[in-house]
Coordinates of N, CA and C and ligand atoms in Angstrom, one line a residue:
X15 N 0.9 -1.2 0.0 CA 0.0 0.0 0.0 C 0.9 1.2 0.0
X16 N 0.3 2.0 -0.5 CA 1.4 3.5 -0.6 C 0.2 4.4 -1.0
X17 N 0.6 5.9 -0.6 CA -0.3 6.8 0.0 C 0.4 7.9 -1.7
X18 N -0.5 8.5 -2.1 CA 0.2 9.1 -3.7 C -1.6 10.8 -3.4
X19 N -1.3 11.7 -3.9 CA -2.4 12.4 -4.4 C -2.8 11.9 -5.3
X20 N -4.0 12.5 -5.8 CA -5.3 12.0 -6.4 C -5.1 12.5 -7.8
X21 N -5.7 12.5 -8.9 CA -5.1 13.2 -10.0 C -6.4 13.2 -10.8
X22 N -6.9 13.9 -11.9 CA -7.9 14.1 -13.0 C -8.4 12.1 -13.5
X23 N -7.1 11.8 -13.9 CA -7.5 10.2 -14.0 C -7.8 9.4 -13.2
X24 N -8.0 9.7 -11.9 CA -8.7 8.6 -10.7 C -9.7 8.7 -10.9
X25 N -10.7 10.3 -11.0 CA -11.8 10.2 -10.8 C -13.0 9.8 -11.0
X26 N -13.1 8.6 -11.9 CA -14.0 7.4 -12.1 C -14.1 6.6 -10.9
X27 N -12.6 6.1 -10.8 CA -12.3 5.3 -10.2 C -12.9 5.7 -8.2
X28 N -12.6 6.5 -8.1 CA -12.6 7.3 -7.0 C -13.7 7.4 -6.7
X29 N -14.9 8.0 -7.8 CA -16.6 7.9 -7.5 C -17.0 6.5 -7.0
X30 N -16.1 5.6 -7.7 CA -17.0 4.2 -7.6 C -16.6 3.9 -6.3
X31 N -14.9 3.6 -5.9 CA -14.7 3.6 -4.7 C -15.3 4.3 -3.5
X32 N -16.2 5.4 -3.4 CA -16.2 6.3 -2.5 C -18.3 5.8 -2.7
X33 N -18.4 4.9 -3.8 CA -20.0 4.2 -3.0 C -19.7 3.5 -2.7
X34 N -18.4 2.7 -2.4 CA -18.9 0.9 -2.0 C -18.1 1.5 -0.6
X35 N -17.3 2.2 -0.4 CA -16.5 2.5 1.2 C -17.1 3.5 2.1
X36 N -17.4 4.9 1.3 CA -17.4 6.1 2.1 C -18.9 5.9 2.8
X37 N -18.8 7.1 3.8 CA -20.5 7.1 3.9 C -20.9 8.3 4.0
X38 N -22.2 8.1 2.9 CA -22.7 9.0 2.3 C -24.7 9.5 2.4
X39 N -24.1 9.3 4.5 CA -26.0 10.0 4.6 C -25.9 11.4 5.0
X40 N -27.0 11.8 3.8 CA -27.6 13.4 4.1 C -26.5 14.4 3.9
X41 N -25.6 14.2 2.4 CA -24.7 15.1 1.7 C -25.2 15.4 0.7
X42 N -24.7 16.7 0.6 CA -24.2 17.0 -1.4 C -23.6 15.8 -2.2
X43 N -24.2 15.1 -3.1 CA -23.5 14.2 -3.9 C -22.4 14.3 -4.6
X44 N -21.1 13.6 -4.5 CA -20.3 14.0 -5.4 C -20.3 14.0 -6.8
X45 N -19.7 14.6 -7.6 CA -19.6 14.6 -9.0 C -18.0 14.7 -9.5
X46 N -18.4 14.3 -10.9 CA -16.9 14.5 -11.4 C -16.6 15.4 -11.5
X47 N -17.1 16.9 -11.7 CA -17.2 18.0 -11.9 C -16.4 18.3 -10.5
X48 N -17.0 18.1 -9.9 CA -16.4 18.6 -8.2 C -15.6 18.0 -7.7
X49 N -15.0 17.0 -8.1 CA -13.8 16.5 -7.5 C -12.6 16.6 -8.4
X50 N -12.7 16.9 -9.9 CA -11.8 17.0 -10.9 C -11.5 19.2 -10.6
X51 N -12.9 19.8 -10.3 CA -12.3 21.0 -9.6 C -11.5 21.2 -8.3
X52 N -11.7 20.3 -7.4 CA -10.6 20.3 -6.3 C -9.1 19.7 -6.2
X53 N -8.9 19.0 -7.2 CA -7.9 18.7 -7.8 C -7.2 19.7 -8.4
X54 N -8.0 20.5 -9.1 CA -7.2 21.7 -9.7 C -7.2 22.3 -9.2
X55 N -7.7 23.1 -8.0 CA -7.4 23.7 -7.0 C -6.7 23.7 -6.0
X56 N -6.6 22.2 -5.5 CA -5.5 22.4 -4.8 C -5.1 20.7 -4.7
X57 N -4.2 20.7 -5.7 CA -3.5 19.2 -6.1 C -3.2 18.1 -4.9
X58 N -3.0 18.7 -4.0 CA -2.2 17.3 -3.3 C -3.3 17.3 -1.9
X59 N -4.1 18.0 -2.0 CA -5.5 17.5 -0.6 C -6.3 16.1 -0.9
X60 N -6.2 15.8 -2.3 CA -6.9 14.6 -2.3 C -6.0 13.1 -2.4
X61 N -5.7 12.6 -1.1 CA -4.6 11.4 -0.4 C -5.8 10.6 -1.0
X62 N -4.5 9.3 -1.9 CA -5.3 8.1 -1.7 C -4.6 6.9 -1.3
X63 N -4.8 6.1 -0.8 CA -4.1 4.8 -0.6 C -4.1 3.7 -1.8
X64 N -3.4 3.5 -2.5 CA -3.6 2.7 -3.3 C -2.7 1.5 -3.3
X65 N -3.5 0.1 -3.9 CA -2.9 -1.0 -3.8 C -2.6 -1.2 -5.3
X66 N -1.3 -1.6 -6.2 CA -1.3 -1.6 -7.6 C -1.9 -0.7 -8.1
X67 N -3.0 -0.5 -8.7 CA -4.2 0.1 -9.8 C -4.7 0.2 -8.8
X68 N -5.5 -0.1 -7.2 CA -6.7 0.0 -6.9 C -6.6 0.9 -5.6
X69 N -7.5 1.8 -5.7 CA -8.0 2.4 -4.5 C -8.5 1.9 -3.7
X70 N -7.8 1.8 -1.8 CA -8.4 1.1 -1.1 C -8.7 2.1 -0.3
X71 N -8.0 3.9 0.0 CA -8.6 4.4 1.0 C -8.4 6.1 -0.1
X72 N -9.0 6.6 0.9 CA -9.1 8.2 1.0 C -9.4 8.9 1.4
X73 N -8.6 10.3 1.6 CA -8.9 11.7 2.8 C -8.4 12.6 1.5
X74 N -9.5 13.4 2.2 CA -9.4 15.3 1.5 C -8.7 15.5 2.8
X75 N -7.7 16.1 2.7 CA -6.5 17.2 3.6 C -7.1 18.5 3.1
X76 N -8.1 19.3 3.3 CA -8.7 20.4 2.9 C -8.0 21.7 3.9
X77 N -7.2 22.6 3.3 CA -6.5 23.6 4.0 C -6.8 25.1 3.2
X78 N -7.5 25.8 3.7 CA -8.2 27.1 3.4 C -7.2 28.3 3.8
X79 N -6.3 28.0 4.0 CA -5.3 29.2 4.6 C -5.9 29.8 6.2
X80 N -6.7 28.6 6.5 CA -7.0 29.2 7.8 C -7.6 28.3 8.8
X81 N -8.4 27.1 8.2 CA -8.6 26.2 9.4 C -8.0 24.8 8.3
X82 N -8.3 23.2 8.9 CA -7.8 22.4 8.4 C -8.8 21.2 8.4
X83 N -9.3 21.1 7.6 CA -10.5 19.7 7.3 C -10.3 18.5 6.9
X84 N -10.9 17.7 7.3 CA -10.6 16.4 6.7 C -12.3 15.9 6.6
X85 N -12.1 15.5 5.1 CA -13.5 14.8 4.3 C -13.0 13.6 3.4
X86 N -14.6 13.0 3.7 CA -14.3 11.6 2.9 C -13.0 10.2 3.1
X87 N -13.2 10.4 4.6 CA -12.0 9.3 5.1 C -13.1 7.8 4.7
X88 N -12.1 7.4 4.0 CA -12.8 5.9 3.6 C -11.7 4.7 3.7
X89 N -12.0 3.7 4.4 CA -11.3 2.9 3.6 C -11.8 1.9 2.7
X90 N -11.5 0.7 1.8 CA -12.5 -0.5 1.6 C -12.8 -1.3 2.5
X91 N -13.9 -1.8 2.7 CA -14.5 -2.6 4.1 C -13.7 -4.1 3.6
X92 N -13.1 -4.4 2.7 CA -12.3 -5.8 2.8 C -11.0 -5.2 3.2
X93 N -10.4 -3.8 3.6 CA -9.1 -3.5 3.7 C -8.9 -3.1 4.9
X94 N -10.0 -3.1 5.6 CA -10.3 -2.0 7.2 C -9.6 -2.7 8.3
X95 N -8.8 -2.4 9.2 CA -8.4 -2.5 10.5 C -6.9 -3.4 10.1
X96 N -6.2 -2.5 9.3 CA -4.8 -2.6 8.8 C -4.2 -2.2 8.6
X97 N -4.7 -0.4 9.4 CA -3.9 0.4 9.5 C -4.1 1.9 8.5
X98 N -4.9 1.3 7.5 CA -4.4 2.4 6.4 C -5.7 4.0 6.9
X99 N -6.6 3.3 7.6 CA -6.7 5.1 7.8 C -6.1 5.7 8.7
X100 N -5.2 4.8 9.8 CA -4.3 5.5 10.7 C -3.3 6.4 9.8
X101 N -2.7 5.5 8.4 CA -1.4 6.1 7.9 C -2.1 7.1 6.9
X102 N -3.7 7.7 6.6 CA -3.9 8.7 5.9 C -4.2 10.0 6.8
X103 N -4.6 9.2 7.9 CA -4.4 10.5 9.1 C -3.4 11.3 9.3
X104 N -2.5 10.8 9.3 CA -0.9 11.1 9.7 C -0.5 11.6 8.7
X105 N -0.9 11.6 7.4 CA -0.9 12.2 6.2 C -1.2 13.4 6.7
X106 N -2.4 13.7 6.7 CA -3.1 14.4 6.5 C -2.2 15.1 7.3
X107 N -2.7 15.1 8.8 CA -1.7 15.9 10.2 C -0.3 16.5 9.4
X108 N 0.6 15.7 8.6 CA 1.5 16.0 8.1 C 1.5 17.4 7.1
X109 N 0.4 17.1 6.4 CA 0.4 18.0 5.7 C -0.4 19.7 6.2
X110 N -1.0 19.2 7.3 CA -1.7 20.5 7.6 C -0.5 21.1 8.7
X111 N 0.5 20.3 9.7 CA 1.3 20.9 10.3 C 2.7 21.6 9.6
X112 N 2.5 21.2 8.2 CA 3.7 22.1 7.2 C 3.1 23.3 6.8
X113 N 1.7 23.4 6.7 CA 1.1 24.6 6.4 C 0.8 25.8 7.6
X114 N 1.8 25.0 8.9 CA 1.4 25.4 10.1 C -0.3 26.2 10.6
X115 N -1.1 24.5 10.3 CA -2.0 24.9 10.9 C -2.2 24.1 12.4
X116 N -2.9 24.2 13.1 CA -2.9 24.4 14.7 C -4.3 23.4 15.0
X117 N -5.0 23.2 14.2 CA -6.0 22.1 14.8 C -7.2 21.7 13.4
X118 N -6.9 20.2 13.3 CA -7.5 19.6 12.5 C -9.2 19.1 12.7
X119 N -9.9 19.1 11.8 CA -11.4 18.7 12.4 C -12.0 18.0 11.1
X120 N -13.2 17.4 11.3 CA -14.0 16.5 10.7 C -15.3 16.4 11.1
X121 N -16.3 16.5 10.4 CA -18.0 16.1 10.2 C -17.8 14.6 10.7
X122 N -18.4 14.5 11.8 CA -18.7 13.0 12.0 C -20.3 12.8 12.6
X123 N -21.2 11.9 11.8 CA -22.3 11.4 12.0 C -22.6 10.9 13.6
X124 N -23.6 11.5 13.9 CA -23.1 11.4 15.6 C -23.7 9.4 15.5
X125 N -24.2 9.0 14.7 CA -24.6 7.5 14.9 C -23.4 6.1 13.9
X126 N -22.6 7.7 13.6 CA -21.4 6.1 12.6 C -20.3 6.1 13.8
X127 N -20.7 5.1 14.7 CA -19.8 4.6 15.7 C -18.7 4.2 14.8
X128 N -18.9 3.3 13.9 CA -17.4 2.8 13.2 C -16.6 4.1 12.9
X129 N -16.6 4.9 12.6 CA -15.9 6.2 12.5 C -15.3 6.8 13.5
X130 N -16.5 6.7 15.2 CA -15.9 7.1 16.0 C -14.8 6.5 16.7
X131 N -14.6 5.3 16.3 CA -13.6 3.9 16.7 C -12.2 4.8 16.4
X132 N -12.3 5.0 15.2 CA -10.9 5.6 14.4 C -11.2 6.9 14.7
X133 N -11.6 7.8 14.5 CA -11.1 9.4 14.9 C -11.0 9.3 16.6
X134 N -11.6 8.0 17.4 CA -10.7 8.5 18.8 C -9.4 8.3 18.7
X135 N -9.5 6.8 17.8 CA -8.0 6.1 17.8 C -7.2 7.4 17.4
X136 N -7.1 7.9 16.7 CA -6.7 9.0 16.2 C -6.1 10.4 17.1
X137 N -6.8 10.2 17.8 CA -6.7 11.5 18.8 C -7.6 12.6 19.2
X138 N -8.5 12.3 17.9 CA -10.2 13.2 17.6 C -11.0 13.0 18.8
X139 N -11.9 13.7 18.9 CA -12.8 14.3 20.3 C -13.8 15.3 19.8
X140 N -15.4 14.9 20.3 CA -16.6 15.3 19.6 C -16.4 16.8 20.4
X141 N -17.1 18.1 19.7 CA -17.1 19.1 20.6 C -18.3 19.5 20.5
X142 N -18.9 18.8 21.7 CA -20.6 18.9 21.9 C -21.0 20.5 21.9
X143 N -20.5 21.1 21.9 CA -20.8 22.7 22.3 C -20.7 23.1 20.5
X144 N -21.0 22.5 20.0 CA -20.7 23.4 18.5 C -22.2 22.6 17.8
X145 N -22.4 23.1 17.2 CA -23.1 22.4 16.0 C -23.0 23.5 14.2
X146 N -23.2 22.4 13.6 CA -22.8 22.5 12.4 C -24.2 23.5 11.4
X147 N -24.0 24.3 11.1 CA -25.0 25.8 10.4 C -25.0 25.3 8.9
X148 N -25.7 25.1 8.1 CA -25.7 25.4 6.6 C -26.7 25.8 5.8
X149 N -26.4 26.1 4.9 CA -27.4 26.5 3.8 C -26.9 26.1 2.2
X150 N -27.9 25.4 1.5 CA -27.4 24.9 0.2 C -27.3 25.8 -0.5
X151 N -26.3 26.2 -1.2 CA -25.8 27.2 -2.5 C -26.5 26.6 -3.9
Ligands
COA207 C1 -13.3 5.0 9.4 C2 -12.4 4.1 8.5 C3 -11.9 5.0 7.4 C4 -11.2 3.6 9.3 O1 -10.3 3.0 8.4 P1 -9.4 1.7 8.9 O2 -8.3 1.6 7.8 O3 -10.2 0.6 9.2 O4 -8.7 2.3 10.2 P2 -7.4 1.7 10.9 O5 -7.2 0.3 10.6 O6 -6.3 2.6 10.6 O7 -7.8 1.8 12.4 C5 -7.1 2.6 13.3 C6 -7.6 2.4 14.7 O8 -9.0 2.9 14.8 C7 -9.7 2.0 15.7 N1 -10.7 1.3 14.9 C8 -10.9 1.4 13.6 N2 -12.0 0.6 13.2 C9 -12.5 0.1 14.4 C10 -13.6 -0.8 14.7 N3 -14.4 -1.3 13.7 N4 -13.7 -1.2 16.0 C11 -12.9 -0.7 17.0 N5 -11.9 0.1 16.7 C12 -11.7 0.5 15.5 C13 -8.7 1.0 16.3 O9 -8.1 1.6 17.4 C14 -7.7 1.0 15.1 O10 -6.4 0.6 15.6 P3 -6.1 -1.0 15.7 O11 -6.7 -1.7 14.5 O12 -4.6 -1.1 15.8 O13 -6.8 -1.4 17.0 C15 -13.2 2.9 8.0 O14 -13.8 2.3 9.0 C16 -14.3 3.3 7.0 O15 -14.0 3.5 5.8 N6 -15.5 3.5 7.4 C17 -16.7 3.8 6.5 C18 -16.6 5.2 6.0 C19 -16.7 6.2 7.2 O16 -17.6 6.1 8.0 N7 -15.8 7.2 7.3 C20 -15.7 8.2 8.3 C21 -16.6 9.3 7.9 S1 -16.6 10.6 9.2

């Protein structure tokens, strides 16, 4: 397994991977359109794990010049608890502490315990005093 950014030619590959691993209740749908734009905007936020040809994991390292996000941590459910979202975490942390940013965060489903397993493993911690505001553009 080895950890590479994402590139214009994943992104087939990447849609299909991110139905059968990610999870995907009560979002904006992704598109090719929107993930071949964040690529071009900012090349190396989109980490993938790959085995040969195939995608087994993925994180957006999303860095705005001012806070530091992480979306779309997936791995394949035949690839899970072998480490690889620990080693895209650490990715990620890597790349947001070169941009010297100061604290990393993530949207977590308050009912996908499997998620919570890993972002505690992680070092992540829910911050009940916040809730999340939106409006669709
Ligand atoms: C969350 C996810 C990316 C974790 O990927 P992973 O490669 O299995 O994680 P790791 O193997 O690196 O696990 C790291 C640590 O997290 C904890 N952990 C992960 N999955 C766990 C589980 N099912 N039960 C208990 N602990 C778990 C363990 O402490 C683990 O370390 P260990 O295996 O040495 O005990 C994966 O479960 C997944 O794709 N889930 C579906 C998509 C999803 O919900 N993503 C998160 C959106 S917020």
């Amino acid at each position: 397994m080895r950890l590479r950014p994402a590139t214009p030619d994943d992104v087939p590959a990447l849609l299909a991977f991110w139905k059968t691993a990610a999870e995907d209740t009560n979002r904006v749908g992704d598109d090719a359109a929107a993930v071949t734009a964040l690529i071009a905007r900012d090349p190396e936020a989109l980490l993938l794990a790959v085995e040969g040809d195939e995608i087994v994991g993925s994180l957006i390292a999303g860095f705005d010049g001012w806070r530091c996000h992480l979306y779309r941590f997936a791995v394949h459910p035949d690839r899970r608890r072998r480490g690889i979202g620990k080693v895209l975490l650490e990715a990620a942390e890597q790349r947001f502490h070169d941009f010297g940013g100061r604290r990393a965060d993530a949207m977590v489903l308050d009912d996908n315990t499997l998620a919570h397993h890993a972002w505690t493993a992680g070092g992540y911690a829910a911050q009940p005093q916040w809730r999340r505001w939106v409006k669709d553009l």
